[in-house]
mmCIF file of C-alpha atoms in Angstrom:
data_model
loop_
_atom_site.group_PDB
_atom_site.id
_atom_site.type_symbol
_atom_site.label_atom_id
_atom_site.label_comp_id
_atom_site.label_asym_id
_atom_site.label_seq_id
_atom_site.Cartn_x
_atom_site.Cartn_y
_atom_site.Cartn_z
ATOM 1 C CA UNK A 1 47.212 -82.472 43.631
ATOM 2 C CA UNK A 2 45.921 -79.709 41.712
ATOM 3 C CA UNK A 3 42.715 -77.415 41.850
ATOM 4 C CA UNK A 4 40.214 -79.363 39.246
ATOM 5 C CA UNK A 5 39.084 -82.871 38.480
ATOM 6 C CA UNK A 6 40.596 -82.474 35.059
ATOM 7 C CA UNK A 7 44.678 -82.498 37.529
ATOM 8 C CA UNK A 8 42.884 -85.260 39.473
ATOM 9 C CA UNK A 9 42.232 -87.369 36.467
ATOM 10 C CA UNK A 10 45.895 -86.713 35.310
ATOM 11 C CA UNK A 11 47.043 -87.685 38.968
ATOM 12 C CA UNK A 12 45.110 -90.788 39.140
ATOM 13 C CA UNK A 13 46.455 -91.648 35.518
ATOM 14 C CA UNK A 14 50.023 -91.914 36.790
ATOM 15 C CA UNK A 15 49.439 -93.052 39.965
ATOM 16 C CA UNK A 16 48.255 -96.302 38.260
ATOM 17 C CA UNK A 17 50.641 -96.533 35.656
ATOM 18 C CA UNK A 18 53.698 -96.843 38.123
ATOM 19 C CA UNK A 19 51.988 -99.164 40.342
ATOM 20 C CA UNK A 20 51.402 -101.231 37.063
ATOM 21 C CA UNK A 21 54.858 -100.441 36.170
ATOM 22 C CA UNK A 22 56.169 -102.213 39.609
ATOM 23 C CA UNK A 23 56.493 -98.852 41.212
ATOM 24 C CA UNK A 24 55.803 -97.532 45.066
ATOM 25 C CA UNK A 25 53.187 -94.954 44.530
ATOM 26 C CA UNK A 26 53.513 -92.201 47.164
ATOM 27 C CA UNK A 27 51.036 -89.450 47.148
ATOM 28 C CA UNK A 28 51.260 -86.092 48.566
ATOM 29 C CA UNK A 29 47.716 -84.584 48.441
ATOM 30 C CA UNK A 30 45.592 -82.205 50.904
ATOM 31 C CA UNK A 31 41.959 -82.516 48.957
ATOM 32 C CA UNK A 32 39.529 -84.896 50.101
ATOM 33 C CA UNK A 33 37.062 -84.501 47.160
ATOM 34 C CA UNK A 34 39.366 -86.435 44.754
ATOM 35 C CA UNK A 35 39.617 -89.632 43.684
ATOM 36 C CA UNK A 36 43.636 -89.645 44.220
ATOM 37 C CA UNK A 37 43.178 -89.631 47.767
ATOM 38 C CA UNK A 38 41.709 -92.713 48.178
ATOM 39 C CA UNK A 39 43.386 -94.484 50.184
ATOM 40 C CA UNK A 40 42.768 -97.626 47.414
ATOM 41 C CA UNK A 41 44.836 -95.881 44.515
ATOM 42 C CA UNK A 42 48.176 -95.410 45.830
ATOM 43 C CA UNK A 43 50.658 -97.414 48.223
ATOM 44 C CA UNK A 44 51.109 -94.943 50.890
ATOM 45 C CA UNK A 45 49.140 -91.454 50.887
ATOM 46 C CA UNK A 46 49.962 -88.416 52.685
ATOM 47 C CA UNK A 47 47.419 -85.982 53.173
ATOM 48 C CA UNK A 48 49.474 -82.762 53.376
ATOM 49 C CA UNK A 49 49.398 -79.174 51.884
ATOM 50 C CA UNK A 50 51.508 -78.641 48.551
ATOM 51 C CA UNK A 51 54.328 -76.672 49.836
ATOM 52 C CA UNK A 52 58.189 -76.995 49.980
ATOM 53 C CA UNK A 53 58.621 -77.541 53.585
ATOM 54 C CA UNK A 54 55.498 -80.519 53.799
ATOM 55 C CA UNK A 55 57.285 -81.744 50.023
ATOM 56 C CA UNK A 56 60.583 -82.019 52.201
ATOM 57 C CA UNK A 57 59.799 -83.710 55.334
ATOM 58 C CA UNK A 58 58.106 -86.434 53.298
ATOM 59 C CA UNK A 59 60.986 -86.484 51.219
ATOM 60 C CA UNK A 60 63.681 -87.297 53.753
ATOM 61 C CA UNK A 61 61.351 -89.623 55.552
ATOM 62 C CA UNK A 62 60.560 -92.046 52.320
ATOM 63 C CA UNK A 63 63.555 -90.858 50.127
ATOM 64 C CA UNK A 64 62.142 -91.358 47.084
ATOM 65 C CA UNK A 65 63.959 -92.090 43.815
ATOM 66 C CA UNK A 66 61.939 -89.504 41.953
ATOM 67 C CA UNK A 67 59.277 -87.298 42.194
ATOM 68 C CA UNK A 68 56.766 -86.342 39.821
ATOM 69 C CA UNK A 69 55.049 -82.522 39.340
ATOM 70 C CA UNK A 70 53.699 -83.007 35.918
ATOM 71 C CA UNK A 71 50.004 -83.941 36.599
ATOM 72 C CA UNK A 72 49.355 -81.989 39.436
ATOM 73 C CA UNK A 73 48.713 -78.323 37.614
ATOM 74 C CA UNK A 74 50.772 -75.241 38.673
ATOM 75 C CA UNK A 75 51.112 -75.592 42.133
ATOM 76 C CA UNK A 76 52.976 -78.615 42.214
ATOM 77 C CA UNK A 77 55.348 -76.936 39.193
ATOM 78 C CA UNK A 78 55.914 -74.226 41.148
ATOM 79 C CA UNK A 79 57.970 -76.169 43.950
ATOM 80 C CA UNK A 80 60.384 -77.203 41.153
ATOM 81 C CA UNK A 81 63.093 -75.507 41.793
ATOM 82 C CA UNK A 82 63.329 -75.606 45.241
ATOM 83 C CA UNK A 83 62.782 -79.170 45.624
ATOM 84 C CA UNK A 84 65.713 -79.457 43.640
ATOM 85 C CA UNK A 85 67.984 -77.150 45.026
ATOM 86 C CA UNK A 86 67.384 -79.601 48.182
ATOM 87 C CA UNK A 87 68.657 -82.413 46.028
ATOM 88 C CA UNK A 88 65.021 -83.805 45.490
ATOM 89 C CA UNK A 89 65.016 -86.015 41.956
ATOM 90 C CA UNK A 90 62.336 -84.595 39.475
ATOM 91 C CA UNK A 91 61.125 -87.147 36.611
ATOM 92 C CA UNK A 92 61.067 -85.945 33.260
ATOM 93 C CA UNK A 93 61.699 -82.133 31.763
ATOM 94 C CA UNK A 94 64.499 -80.634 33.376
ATOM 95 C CA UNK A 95 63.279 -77.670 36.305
ATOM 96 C CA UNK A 96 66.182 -75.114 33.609
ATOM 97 C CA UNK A 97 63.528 -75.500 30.952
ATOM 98 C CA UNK A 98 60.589 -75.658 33.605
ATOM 99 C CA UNK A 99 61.887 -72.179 34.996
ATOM 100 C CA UNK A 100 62.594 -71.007 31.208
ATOM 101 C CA UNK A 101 58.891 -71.214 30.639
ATOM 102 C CA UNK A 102 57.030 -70.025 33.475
ATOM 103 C CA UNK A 103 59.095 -66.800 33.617
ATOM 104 C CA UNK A 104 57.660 -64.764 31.117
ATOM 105 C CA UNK A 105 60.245 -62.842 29.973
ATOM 106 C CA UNK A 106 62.885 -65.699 29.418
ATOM 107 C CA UNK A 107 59.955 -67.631 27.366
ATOM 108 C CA UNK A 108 59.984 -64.494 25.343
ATOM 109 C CA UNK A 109 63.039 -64.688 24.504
ATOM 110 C CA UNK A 110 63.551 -68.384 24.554
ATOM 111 C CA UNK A 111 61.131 -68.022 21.298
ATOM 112 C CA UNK A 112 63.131 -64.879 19.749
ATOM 113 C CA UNK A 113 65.798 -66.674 19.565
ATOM 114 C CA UNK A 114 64.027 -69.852 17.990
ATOM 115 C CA UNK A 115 62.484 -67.311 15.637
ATOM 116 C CA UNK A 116 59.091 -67.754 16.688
ATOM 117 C CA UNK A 117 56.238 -65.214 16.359
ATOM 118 C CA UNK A 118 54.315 -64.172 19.177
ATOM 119 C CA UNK A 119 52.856 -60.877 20.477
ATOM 120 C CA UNK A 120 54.834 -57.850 20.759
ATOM 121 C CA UNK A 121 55.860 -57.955 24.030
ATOM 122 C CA UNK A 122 57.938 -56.643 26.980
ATOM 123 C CA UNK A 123 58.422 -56.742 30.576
ATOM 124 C CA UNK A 124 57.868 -54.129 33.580
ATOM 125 C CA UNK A 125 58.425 -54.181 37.367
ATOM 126 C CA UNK A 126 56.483 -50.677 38.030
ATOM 127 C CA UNK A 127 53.532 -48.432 36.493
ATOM 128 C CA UNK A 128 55.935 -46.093 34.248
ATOM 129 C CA UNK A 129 57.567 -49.015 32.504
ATOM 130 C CA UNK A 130 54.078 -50.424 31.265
ATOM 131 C CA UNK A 131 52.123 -47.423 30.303
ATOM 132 C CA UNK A 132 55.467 -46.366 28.262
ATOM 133 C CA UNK A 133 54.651 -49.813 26.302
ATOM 134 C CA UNK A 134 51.218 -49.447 26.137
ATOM 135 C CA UNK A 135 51.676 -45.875 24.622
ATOM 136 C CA UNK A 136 53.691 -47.270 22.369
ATOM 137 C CA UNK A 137 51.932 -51.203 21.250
ATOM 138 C CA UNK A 138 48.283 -49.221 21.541
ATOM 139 C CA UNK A 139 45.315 -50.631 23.614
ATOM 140 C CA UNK A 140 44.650 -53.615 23.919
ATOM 141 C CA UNK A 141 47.282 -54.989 26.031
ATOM 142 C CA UNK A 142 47.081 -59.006 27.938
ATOM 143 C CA UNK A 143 49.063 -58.300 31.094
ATOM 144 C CA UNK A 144 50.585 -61.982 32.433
ATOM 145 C CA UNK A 145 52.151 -61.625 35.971
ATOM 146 C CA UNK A 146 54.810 -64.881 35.974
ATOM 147 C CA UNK A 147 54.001 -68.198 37.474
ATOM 148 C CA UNK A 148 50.576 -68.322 37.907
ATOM 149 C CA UNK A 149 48.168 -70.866 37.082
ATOM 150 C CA UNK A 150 47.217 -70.066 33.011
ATOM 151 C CA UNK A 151 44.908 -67.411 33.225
ATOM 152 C CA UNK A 152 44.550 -66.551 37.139
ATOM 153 C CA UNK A 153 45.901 -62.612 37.305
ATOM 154 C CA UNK A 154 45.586 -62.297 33.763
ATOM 155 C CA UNK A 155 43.829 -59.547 32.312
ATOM 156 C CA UNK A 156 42.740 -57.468 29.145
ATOM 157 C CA UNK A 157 43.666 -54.012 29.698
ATOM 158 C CA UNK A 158 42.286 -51.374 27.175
ATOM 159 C CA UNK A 159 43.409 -48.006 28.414
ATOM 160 C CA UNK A 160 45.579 -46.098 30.987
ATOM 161 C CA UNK A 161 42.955 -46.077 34.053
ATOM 162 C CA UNK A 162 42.153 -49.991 33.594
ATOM 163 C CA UNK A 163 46.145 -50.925 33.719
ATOM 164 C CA UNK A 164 46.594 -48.215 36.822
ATOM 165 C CA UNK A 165 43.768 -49.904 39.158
ATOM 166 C CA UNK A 166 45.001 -53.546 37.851
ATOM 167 C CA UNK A 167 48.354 -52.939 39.110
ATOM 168 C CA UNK A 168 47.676 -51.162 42.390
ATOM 169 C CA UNK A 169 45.183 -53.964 43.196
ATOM 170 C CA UNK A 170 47.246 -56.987 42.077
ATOM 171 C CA UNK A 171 50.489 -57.758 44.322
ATOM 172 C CA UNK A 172 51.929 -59.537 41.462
ATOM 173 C CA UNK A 173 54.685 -57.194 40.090
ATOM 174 C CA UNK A 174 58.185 -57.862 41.340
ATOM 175 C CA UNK A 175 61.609 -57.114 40.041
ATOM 176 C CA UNK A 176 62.161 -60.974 40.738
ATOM 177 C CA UNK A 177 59.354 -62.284 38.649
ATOM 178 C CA UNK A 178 58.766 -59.527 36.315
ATOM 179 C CA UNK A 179 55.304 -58.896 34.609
ATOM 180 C CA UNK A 180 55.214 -59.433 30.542
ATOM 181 C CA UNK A 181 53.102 -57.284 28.541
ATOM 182 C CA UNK A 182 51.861 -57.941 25.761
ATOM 183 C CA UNK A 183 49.930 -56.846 22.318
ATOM 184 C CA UNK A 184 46.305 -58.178 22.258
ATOM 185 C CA UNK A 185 45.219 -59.534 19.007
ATOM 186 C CA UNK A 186 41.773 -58.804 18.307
ATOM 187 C CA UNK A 187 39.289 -61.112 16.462
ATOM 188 C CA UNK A 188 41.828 -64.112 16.431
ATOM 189 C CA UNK A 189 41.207 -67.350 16.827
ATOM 190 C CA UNK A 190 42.827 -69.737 19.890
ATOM 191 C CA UNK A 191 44.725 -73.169 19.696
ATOM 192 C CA UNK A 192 45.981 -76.002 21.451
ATOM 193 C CA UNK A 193 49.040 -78.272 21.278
ATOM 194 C CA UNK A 194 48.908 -80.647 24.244
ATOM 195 C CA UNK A 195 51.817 -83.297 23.465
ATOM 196 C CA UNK A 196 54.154 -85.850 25.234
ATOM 197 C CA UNK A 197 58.164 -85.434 24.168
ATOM 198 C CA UNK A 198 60.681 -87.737 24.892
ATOM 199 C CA UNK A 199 64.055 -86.267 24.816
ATOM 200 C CA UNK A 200 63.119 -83.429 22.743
ATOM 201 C CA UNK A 201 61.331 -85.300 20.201
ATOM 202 C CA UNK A 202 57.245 -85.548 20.029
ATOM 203 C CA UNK A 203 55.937 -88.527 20.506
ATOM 204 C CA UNK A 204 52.061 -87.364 20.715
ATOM 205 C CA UNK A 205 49.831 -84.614 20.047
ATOM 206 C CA UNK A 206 46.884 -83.144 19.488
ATOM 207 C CA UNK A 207 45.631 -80.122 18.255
ATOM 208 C CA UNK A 208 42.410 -78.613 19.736
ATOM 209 C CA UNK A 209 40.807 -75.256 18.726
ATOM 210 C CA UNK A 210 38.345 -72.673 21.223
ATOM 211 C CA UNK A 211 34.908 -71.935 20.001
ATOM 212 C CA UNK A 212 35.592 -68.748 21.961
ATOM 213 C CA UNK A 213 38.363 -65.912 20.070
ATOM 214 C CA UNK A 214 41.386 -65.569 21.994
ATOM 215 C CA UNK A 215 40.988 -63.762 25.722
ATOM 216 C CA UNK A 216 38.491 -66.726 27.088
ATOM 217 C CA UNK A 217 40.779 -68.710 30.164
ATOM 218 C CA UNK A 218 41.566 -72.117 28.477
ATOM 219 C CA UNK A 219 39.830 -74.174 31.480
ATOM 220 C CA UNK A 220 36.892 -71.926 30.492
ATOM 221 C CA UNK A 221 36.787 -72.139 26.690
ATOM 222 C CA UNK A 222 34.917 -74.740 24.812
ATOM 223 C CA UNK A 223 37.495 -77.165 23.021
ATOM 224 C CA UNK A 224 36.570 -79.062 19.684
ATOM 225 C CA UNK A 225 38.660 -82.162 18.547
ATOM 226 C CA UNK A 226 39.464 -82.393 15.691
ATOM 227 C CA UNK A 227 40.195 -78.845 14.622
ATOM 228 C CA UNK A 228 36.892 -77.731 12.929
ATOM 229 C CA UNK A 229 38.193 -74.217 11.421
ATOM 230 C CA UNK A 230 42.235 -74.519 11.219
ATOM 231 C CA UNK A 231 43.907 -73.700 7.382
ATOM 232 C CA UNK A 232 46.158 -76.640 6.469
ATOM 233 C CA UNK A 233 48.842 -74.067 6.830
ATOM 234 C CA UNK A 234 48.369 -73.183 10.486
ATOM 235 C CA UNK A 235 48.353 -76.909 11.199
ATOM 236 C CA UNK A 236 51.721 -77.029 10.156
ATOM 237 C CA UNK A 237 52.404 -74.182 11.571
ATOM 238 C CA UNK A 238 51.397 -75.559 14.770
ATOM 239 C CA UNK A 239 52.744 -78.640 14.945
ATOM 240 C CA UNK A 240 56.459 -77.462 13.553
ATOM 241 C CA UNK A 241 56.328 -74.844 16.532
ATOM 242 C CA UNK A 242 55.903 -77.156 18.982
ATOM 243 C CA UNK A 243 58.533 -79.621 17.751
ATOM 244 C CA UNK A 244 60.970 -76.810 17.667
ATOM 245 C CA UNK A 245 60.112 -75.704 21.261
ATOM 246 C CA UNK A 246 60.144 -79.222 22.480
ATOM 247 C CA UNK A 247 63.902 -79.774 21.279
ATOM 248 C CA UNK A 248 64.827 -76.915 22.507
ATOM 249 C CA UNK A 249 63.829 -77.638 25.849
ATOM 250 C CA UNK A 250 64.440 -81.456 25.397
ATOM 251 C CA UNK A 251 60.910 -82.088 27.258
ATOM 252 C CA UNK A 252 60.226 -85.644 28.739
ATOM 253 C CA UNK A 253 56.893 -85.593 29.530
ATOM 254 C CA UNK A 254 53.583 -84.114 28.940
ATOM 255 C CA UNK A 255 53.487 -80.047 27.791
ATOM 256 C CA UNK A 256 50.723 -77.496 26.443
ATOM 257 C CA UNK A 257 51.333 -74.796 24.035
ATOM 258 C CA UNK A 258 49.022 -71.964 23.522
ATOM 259 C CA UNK A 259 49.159 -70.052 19.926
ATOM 260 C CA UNK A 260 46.782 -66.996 18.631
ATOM 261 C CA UNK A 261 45.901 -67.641 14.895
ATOM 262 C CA UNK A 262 44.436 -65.343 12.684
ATOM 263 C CA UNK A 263 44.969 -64.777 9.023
ATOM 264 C CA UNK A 264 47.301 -67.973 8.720
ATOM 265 C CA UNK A 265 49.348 -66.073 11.249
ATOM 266 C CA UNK A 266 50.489 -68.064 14.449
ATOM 267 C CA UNK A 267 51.769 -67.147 17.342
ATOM 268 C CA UNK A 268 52.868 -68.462 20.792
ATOM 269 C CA UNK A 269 50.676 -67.171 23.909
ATOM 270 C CA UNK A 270 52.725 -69.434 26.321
ATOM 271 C CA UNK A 271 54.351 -73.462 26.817
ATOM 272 C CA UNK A 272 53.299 -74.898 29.835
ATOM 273 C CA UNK A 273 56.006 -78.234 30.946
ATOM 274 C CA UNK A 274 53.277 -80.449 32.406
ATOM 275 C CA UNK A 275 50.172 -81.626 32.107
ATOM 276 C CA UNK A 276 46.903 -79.090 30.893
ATOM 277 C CA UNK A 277 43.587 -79.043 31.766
ATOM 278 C CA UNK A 278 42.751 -80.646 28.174
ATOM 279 C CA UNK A 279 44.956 -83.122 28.293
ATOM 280 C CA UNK A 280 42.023 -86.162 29.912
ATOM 281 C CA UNK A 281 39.215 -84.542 27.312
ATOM 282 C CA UNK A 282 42.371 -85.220 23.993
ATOM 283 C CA UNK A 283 42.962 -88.603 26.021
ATOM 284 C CA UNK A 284 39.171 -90.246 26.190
ATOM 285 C CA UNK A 285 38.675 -88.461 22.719
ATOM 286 C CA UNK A 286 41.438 -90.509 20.847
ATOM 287 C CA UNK A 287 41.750 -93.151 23.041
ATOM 288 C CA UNK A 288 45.143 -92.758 23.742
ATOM 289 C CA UNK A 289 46.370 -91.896 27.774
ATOM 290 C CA UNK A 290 48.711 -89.466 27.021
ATOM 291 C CA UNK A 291 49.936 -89.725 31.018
ATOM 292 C CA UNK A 292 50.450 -93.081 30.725
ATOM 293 C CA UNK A 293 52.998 -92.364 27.950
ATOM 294 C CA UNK A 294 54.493 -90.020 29.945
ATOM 295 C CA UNK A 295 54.807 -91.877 32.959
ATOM 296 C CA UNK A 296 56.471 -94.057 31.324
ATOM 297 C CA UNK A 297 58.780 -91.965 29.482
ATOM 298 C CA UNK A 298 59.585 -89.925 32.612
ATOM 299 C CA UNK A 299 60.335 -93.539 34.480
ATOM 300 C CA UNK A 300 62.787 -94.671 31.579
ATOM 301 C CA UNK A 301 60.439 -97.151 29.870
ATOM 302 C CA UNK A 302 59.849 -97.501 25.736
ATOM 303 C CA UNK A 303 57.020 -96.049 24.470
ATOM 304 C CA UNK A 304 54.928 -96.360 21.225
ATOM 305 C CA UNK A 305 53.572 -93.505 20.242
ATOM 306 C CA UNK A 306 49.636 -93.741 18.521
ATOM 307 C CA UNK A 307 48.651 -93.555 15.195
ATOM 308 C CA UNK A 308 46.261 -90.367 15.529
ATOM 309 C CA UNK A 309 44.507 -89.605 12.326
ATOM 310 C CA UNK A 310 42.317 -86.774 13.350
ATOM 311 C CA UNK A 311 40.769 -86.682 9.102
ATOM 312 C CA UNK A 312 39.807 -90.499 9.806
ATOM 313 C CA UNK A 313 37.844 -89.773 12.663
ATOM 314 C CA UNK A 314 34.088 -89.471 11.939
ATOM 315 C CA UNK A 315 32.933 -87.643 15.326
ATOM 316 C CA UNK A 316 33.742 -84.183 16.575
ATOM 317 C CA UNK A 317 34.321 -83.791 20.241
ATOM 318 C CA UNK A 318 33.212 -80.857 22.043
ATOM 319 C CA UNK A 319 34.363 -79.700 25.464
ATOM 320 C CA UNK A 320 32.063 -77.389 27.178
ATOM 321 C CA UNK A 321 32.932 -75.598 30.912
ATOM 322 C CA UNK A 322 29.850 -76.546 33.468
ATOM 323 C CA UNK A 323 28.355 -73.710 35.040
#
């Protein structure tokens, strides 16, 4: 489930907290190189490919009494909607506020109207419509095609003939799933918020900061935990976006928020309803299995959330991508 071992770890995570829980574990995986498909971790395994008609066989076979897409990265997210337009019970954040963030442009303005900074911004479905913006917002431009794994068909465009052979060359731009525009901030700094709500309310979190400026692919950026080089200010910041964003979309379950910072200015990049790439490297760091409480949060059971102190602890983790 998923397309790295950091998904796998997240998969694994869950599958053994339900089981412990009292749970049927049913997996739906087609990797072999993962430790979820062993045949050891869950109670029945189904070694399929990730897509709505494979997700829907299995489903009227072993009617399940949920199913979870959380842990799995984008692809499983992606099946969402359809899954429950087929009456298929998802665990946890609603598919509404699923949809509301990997679409772009209603994220967008899901945060105007929350009054939330972030990038200047708009959306195009053809060639005219974004070099009219980029005239206008100046070079450079991030252009984010919608629901795609975080980074994948995301680019850095600084002039006219880059965003031309970008757009020719990329199938991505639709007047379904409109692509968002927006202004690159140069020189700022990137952060993380990967959390676990419960009903809107944040139960966990923690806040991890990219060696790298802004622009480097998340699963590609070196992480330190604690924040090294984050004002006072832009921690609050941070953390009061994120609990406004998480009522809002009254999210059960584990979620990742991307900001730009520079200057004690913060801004939102993007929210993604499940679980990150991060999210095992924050977990061994702290000690705290932030899938565990979410699987039990998105099964109906009381949680407690940890005591993080990130200024007690008297290490700093670093997170480096292998080459």
């Amino acid at each position: 489930i998923g397309s790295s071992v950091e998904f796998d770890w997240c998969s694994v995570s869950c599958i053994r907290t339900l089981r412990t829980l009292g749970h049927t574990a049913i997996v739906i995986n087609c990797n072999p190189e993962t430790v979820s498909t062993d045949f050891d971790e869950s109670d029945r395994l189904y070694f399929e490919e990730l897509s709505h008609e494979r997700v829907m066989d299995i489903a009227e076979l072993e009617k399940p009494r949920g199913v979870v897409i959380s842990v799995g990265g984008q692809t499983p997210n992606n099946l969402a909607l359809g899954l429950t337009q087929c009456g298929v019970r998802i665990l946890g954040t609603s598919v509404e506020a699923i949809d509301a963030c990997e679409d772009r442009n209603k994220f967008s303005q899901l945060c105007d109207s929350l009054r939330i900074d972030q990038p200047e911004w708009s959306q195009f479905a053809t060639l005219q419509e974004a070099r009219n913006f980029c005239k206008v917002a100046g070079y450079p431009v991030l252009v984010r095609p919608s629901y795609v794994l975080s980074g994948a068909a995301m680019r850095v465009v600084t002039n006219d003939g880059d965003l031309d052979l970008f757009l020719k060359t990329a199938a991505v731009v639709s007047r379904e799933h409109p692509v968002v525009i927006s202004k690159y901030i140069t020189g700022a700094k990137e952060v993380e918020m990967d959390a676990v709500g419960k009903a809107g309310d944040l139960v966990n979190y923690a806040i991890a900061e990219h060696v790298e400026n802004a622009g480097v692919h998340s699963g590609d950026a070196t992480l330190l935990l604690p924040a090294q080089r984050l004002f006072v200010e832009t921690h609050r910041k941070v953390k009061s976006i994120s609990q406004k964003l998480c009522r809002a979309l009254k999210i059960s379950g584990p979620f990742n928020i991307q900001f730009i910072c520079k200057d004690n200015e913060v801004k939102v990049i993007e929210c993604n309803l499940r679980a990150s790439r991060s999210m095992p490297f924050i977990s061994k760091t702290y000690n705290v299995n932030f899938i565990e409480l979410a699987t039990r949060i998105m099964t109906g059971m009381p949680v407690h959330p940890a005591i993080i102190q990130p200024m007690d602890i008297d290490f700093v983790a670093c997170k480096v991508h292998g080459l």
